[in-house]
mmCIF file of C-alpha atoms and ligand atoms in Angstrom:
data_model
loop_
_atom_site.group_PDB
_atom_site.id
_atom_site.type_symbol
_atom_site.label_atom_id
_atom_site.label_comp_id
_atom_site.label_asym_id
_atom_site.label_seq_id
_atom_site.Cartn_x
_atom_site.Cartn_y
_atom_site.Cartn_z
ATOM 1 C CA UNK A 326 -56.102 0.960 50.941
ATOM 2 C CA UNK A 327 -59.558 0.881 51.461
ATOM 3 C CA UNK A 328 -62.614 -0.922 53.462
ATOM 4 C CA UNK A 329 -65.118 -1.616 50.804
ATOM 5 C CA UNK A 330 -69.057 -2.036 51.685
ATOM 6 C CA UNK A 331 -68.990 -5.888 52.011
ATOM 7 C CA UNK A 332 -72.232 -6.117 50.010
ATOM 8 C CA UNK A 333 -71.304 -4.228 46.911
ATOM 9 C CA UNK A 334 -68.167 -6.033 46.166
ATOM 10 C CA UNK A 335 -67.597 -9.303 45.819
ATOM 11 C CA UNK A 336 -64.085 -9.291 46.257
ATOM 12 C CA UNK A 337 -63.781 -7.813 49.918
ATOM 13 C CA UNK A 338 -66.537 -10.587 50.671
ATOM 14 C CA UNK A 339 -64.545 -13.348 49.317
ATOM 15 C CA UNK A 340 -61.284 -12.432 51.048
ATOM 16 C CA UNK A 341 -62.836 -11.882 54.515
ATOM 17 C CA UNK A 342 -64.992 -15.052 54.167
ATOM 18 C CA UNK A 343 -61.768 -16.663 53.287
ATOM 19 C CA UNK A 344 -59.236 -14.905 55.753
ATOM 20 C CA UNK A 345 -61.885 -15.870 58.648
ATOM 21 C CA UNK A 346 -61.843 -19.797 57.818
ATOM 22 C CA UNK A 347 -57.723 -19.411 57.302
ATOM 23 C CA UNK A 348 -57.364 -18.087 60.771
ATOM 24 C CA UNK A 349 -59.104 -20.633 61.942
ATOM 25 C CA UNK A 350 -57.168 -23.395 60.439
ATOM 26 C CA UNK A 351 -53.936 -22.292 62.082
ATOM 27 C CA UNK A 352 -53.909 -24.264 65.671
ATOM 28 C CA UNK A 353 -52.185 -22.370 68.674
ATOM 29 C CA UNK A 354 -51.648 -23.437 71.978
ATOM 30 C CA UNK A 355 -54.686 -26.015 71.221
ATOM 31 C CA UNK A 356 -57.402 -23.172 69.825
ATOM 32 C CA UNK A 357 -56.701 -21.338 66.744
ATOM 33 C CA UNK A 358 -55.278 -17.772 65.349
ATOM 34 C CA UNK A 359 -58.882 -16.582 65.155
ATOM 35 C CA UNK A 360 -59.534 -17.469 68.459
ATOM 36 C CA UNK A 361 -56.916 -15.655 70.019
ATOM 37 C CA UNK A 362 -58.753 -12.075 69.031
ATOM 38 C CA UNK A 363 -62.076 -13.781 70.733
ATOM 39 C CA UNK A 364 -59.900 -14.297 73.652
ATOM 40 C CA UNK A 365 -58.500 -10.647 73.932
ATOM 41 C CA UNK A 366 -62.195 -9.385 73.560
ATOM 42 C CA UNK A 367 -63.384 -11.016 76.191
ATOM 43 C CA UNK A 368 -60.478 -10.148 78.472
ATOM 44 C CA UNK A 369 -60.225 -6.512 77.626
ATOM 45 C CA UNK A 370 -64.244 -6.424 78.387
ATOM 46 C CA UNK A 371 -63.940 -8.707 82.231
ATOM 47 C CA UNK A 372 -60.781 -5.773 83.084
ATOM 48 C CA UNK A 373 -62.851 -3.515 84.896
ATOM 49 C CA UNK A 374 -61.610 -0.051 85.048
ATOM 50 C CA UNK A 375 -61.141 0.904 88.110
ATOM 51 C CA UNK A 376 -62.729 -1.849 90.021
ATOM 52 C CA UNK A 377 -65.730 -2.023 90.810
ATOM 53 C CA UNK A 378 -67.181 -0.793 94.083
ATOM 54 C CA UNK A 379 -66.010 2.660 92.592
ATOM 55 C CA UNK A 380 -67.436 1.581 88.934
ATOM 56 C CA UNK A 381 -70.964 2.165 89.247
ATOM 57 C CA UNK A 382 -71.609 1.483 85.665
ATOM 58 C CA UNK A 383 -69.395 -1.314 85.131
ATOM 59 C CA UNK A 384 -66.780 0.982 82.775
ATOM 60 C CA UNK A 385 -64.262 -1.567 81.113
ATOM 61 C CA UNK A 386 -61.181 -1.656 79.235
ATOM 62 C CA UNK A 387 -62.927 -1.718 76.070
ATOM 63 C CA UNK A 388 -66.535 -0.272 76.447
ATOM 64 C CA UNK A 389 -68.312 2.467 78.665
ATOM 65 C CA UNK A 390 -65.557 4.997 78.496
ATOM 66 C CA UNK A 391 -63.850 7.245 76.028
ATOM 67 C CA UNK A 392 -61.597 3.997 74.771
ATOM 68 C CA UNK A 393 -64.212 2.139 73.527
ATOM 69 C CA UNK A 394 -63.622 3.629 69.928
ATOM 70 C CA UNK A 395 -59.219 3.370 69.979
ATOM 71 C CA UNK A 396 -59.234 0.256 71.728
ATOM 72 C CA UNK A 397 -61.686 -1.349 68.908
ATOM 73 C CA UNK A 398 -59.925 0.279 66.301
ATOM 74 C CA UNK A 399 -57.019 -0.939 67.686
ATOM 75 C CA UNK A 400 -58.254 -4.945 67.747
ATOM 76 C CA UNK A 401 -59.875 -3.922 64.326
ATOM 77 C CA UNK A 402 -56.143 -2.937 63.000
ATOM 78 C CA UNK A 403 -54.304 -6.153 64.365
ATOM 79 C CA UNK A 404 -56.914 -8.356 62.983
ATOM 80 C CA UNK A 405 -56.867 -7.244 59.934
ATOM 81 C CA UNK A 406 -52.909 -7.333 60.199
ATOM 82 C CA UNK A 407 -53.565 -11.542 60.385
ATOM 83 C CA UNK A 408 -56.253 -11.461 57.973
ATOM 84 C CA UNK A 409 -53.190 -9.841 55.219
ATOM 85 C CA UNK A 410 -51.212 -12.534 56.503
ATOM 86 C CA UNK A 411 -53.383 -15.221 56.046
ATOM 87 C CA UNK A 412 -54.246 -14.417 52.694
ATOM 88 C CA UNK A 413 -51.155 -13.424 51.564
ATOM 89 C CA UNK A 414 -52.779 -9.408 50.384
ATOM 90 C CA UNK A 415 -51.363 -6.766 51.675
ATOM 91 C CA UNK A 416 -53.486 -4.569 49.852
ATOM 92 C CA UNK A 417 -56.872 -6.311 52.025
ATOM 93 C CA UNK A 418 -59.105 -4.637 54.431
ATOM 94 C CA UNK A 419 -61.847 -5.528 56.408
ATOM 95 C CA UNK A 420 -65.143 -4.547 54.695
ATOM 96 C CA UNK A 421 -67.793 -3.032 56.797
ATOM 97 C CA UNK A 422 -71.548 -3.796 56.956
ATOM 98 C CA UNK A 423 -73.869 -0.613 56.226
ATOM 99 C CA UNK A 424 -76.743 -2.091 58.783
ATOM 100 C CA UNK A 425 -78.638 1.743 58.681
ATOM 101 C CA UNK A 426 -78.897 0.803 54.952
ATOM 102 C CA UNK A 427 -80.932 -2.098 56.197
ATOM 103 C CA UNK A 428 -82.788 -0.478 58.172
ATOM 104 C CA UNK A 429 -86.281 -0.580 57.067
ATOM 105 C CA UNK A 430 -86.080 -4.380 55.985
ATOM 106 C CA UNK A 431 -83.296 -6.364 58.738
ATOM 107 C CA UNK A 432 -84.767 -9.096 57.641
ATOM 108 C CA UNK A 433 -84.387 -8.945 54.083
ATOM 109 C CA UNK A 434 -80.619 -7.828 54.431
ATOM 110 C CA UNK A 435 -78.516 -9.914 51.588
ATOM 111 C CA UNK A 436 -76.054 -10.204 54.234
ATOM 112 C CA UNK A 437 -78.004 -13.234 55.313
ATOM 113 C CA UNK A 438 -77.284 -14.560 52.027
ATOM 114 C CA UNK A 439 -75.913 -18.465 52.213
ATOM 115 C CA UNK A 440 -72.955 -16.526 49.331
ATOM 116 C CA UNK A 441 -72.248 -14.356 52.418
ATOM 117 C CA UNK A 442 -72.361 -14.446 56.049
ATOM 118 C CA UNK A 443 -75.613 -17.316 56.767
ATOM 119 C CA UNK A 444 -78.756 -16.323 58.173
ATOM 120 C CA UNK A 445 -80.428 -17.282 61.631
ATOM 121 C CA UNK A 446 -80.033 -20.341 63.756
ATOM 122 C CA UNK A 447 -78.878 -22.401 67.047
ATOM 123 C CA UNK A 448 -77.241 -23.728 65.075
ATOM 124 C CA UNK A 449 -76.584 -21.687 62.417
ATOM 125 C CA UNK A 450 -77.457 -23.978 58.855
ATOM 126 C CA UNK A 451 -76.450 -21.733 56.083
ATOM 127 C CA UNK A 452 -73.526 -20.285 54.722
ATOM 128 C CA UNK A 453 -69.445 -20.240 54.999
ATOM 129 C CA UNK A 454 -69.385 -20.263 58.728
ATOM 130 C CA UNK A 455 -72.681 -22.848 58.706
ATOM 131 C CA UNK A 456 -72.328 -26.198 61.724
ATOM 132 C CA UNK A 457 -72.401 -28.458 59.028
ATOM 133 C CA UNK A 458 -68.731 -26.633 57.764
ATOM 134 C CA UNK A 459 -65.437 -26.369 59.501
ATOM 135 C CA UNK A 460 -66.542 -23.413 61.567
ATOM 136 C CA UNK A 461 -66.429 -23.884 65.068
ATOM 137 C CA UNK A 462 -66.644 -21.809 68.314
ATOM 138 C CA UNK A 463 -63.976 -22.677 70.603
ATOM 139 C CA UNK A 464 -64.123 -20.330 73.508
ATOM 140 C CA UNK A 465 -67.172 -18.975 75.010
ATOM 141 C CA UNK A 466 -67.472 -16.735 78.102
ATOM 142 C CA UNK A 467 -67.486 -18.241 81.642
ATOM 143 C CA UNK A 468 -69.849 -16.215 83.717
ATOM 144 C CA UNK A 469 -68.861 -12.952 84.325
ATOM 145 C CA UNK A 470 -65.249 -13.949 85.388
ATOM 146 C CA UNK A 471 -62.626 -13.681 83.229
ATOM 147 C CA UNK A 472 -61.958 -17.524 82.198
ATOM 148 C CA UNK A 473 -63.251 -19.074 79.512
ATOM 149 C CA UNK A 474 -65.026 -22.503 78.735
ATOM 150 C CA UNK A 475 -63.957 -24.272 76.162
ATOM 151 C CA UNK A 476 -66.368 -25.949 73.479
ATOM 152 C CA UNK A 477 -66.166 -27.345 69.923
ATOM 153 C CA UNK A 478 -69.132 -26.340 68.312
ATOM 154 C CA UNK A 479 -71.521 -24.520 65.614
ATOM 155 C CA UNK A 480 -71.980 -20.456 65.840
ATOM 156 C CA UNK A 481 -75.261 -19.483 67.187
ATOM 157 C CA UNK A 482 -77.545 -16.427 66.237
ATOM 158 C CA UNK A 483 -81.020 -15.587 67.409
ATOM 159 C CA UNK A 484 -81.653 -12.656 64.922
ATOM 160 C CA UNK A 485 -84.389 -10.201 65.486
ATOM 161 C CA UNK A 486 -85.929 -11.912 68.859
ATOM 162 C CA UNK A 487 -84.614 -9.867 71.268
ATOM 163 C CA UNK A 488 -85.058 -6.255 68.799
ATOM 164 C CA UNK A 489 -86.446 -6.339 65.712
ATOM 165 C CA UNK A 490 -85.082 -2.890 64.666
ATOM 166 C CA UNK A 491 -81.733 -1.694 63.519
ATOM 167 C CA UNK A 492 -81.035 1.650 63.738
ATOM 168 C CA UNK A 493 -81.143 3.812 60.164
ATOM 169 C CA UNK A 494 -78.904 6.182 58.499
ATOM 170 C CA UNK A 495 -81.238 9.140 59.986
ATOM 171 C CA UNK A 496 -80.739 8.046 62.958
ATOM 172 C CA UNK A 497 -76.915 8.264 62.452
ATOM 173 C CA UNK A 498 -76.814 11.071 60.820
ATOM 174 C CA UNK A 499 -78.903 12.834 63.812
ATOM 175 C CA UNK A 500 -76.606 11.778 66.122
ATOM 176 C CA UNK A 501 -73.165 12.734 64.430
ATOM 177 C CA UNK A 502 -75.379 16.358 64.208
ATOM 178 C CA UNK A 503 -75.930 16.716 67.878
ATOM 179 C CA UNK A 504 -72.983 15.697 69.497
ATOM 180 C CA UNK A 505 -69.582 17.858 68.864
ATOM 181 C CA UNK A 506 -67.386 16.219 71.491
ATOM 182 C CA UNK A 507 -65.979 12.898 72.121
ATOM 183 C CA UNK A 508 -67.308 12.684 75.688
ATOM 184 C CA UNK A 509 -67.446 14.543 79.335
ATOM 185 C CA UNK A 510 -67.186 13.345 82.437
ATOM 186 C CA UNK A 511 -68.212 11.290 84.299
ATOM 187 C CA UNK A 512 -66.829 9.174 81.723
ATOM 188 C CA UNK A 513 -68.997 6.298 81.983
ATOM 189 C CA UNK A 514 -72.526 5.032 80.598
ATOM 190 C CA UNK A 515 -74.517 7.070 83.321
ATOM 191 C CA UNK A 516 -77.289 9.654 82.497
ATOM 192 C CA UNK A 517 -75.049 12.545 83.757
ATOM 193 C CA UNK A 518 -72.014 11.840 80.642
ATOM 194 C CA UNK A 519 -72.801 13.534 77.484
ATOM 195 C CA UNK A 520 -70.901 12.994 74.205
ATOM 196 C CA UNK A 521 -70.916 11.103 71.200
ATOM 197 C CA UNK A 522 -69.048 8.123 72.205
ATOM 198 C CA UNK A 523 -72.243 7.277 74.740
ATOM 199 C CA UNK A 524 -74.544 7.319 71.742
ATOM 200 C CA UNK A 525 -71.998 5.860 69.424
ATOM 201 C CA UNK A 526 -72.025 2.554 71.925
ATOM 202 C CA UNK A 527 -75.731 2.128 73.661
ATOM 203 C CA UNK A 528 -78.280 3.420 71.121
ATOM 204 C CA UNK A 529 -76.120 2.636 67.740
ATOM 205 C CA UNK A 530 -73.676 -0.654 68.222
ATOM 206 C CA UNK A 531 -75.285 -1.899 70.992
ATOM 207 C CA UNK A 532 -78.519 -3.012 68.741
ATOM 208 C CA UNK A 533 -76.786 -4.728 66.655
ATOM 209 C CA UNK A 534 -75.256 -7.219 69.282
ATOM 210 C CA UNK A 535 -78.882 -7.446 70.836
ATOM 211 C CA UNK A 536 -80.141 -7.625 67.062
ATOM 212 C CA UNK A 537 -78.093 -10.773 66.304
ATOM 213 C CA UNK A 538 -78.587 -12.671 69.686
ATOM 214 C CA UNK A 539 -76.911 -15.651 71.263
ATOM 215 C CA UNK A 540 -73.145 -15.400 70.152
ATOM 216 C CA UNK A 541 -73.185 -11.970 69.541
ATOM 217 C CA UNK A 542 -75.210 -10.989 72.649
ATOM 218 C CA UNK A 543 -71.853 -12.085 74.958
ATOM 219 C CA UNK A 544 -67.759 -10.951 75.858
ATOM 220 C CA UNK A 545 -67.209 -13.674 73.625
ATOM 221 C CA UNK A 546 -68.628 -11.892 70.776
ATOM 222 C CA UNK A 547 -65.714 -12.064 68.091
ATOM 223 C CA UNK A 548 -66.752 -15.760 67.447
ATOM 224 C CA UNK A 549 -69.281 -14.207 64.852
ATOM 225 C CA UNK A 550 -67.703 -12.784 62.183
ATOM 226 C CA UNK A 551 -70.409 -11.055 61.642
ATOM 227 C CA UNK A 552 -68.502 -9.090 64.659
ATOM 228 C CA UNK A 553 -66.112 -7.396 62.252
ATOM 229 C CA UNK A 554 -68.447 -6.112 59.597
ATOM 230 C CA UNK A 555 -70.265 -4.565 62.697
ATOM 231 C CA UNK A 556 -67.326 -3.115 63.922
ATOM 232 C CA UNK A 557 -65.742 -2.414 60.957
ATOM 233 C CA UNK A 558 -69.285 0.137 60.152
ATOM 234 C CA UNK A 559 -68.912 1.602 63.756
ATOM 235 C CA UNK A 560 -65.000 2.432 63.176
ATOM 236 C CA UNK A 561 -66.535 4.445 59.942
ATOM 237 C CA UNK A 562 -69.454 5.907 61.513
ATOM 238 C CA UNK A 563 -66.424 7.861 64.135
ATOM 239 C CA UNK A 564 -64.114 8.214 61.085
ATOM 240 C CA UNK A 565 -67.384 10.385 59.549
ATOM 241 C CA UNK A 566 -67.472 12.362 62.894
ATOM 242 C CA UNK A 567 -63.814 13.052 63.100
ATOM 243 C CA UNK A 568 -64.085 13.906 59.516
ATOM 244 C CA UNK A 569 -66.569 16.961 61.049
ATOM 245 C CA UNK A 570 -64.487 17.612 64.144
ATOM 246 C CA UNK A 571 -61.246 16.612 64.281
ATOM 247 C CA UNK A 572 -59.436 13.516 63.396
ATOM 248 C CA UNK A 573 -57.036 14.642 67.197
ATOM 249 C CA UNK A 574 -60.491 15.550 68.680
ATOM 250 C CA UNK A 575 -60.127 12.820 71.917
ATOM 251 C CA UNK A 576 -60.817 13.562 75.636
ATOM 252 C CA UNK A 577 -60.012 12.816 78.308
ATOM 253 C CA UNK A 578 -56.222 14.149 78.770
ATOM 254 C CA UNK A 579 -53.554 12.737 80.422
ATOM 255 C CA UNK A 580 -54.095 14.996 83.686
ATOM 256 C CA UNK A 581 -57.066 13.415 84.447
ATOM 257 C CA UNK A 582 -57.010 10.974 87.635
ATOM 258 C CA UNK A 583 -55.303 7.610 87.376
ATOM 259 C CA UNK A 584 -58.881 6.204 88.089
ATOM 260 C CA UNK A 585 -59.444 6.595 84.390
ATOM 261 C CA UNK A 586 -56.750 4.155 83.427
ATOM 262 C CA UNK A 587 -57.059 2.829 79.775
ATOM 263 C CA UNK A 588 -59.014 5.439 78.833
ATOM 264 C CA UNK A 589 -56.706 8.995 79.024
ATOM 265 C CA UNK A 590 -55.436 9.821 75.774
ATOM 266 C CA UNK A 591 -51.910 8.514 76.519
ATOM 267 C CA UNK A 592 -52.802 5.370 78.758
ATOM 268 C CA UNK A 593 -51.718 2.240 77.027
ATOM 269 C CA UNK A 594 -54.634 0.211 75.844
ATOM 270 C CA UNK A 595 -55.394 -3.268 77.010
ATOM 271 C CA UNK A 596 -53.372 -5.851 75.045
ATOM 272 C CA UNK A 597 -52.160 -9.402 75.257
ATOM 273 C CA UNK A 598 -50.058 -8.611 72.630
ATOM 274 C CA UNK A 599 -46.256 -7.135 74.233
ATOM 275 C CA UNK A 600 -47.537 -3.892 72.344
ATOM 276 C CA UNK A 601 -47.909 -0.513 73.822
ATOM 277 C CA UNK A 602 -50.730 1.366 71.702
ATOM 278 C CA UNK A 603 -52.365 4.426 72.940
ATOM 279 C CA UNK A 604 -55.726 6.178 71.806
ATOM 280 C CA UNK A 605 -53.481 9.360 70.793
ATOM 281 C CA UNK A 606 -52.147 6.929 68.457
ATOM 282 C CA UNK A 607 -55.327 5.575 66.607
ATOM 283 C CA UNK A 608 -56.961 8.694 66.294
ATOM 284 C CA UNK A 609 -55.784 9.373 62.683
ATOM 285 C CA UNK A 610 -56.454 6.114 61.022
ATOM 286 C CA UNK A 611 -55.838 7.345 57.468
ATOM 287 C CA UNK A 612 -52.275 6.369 57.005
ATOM 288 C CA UNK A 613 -53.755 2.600 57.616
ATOM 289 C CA UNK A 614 -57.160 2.252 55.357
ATOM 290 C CA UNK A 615 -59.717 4.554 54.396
ATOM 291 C CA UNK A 616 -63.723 3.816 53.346
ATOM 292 C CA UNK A 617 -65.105 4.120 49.966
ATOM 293 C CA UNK A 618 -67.974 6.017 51.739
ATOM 294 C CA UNK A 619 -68.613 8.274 54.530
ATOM 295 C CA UNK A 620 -70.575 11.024 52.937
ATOM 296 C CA UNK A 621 -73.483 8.849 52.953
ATOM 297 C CA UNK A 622 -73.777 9.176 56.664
ATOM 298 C CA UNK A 623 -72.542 12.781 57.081
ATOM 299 C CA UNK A 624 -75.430 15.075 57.996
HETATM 300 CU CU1 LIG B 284 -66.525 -4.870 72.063
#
């Protein structure tokens, strides 16, 4: 089954624009479904790893370390497990949004489209997740602690104030060139780790979060939906690197120190499901979805 680029079919967009407002309509414990993969984001990203004091650059469960590709695979996987669900297709997948394709014109992306995911705004005014529709944001990050505050209200973008730019396909091709292993250590987002997950997280998906603002820019990020296309293109931007070295290629092993918790290859990942899903486990994706491209971004 695959995960189609959401802007050249109409069918993918439909069913995620759908599947997104479905999970939304279900109430639990008084938010929703789709809130509950909001609320896992943000918790996986305030679970420091170790804690800091010996955390200099503020490593988390989910991002800053080797698991920040299997653990967002993994949250990728069991929402699009409810988005099936919710539209009763087992045959769906998330699409994915091509933003080096839109590269040399953000602005002009159809993705901003009121037919697909609404432009710009505090409030956002346009399109299916618009304040004037049944959208709403229900948790939002509390400091940097991890609780939550809880709010009823519109989705909120800023796009292009605090970058302008989104990284091309050059640019990703360049970097899926130059780096041949997952990561070394120290294992973190300081200058002395090399490997591609670093540049796969600051330099690539990191712009798009700052590229999108307000909603996007916090742990609470999921509340966009926008969040999935973004993450659905990063998930296929590794799959085209594993496709060139190694769909087991993962480091670091399981004799590294227990300081690197949530990040070895055999560490369970962070979860509030009762699941026990290691990165070993993600690695090969293709028995779960596949893209319609990837040679577009191979160098
Ligand atoms: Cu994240």
């Amino acid at each position: 089954m695959t995960r189609y680029n959401i802007l050249t079919n109409s069918r993918a967009r439909q069913q995620f624009v759908d599947g997104c407002l479905g999970l939304k309509r279900e109430p639990l414990n008084g938010v929703t479904t789709y809130d509950y993969f909001v609320w896992w984001h943000h918790r996986a990203m305030t679970r420091m790893t170790p804690q800091m004091g010996t955390n200099p650059f503020g490593r988390n469960a989910a991002h800053g370390g080797p698991s920040f590709g299997p653990w967002h695979r993994l949250l990728l996987l069991v929402f699009e497990f409810q988005l099936r669900r919710v539209l009763g297709d087992n045959n769906f997948r998330i699409p994915y949004w091509d933003w080096g394709a839109d590269a040399a014109a953000p602005l002009q992306s159809a993705l901003w489209g009121a037919d697909v995911m609404g432009g710009d705004g505090n409030p956002v005014t346009s399109g299916p997740f618009s304040g004037s529709g049944e959208f709403r944001v229900r948790l939002i990050q509390n400091g940097s602690s991890d609780n939550f505050t809880f709010v009823n209200r519109p989705l909120r973008r800023d796009i292009g104030t605090l970058t302008s730019r989104l990284p091309s396909t050059a640019q990703i091709r360049e970097i899926i060139r130059n780096f041949a292993q997952w990561s070394t250590a120290p294992w973190n987002n300081g200058p002395s780790t090399g490997g591609f997950r670093k540049e796969l997280e600051i330099p690539l998906h990191n712009v798009i979060h700052r590229f999108i603002g307000l909603d996007m820019m916090t742990s609470t990020s999921p509340n966009d939906p926008i969040f999935w296309l973004h993450h659905a293109n990063i998930d296929r931007i590794w799959a085209a690197w594993q496709s060139r070295y190694g769909f087991t290629n993962y480091v670091p092993s399981d004799a590294e120190p227990a300081t690197l918790d949530m990040h070895r290859r055999g560490d369970r990942m962070h979860s509030f499901l009762n699941q026990s899903v290691t990165a070993e486990m993600v690695l090969d994706y293709r028995s779960y979805y596949d893209y319609d491209s990837i040679a577009d971004i191979l160098p």
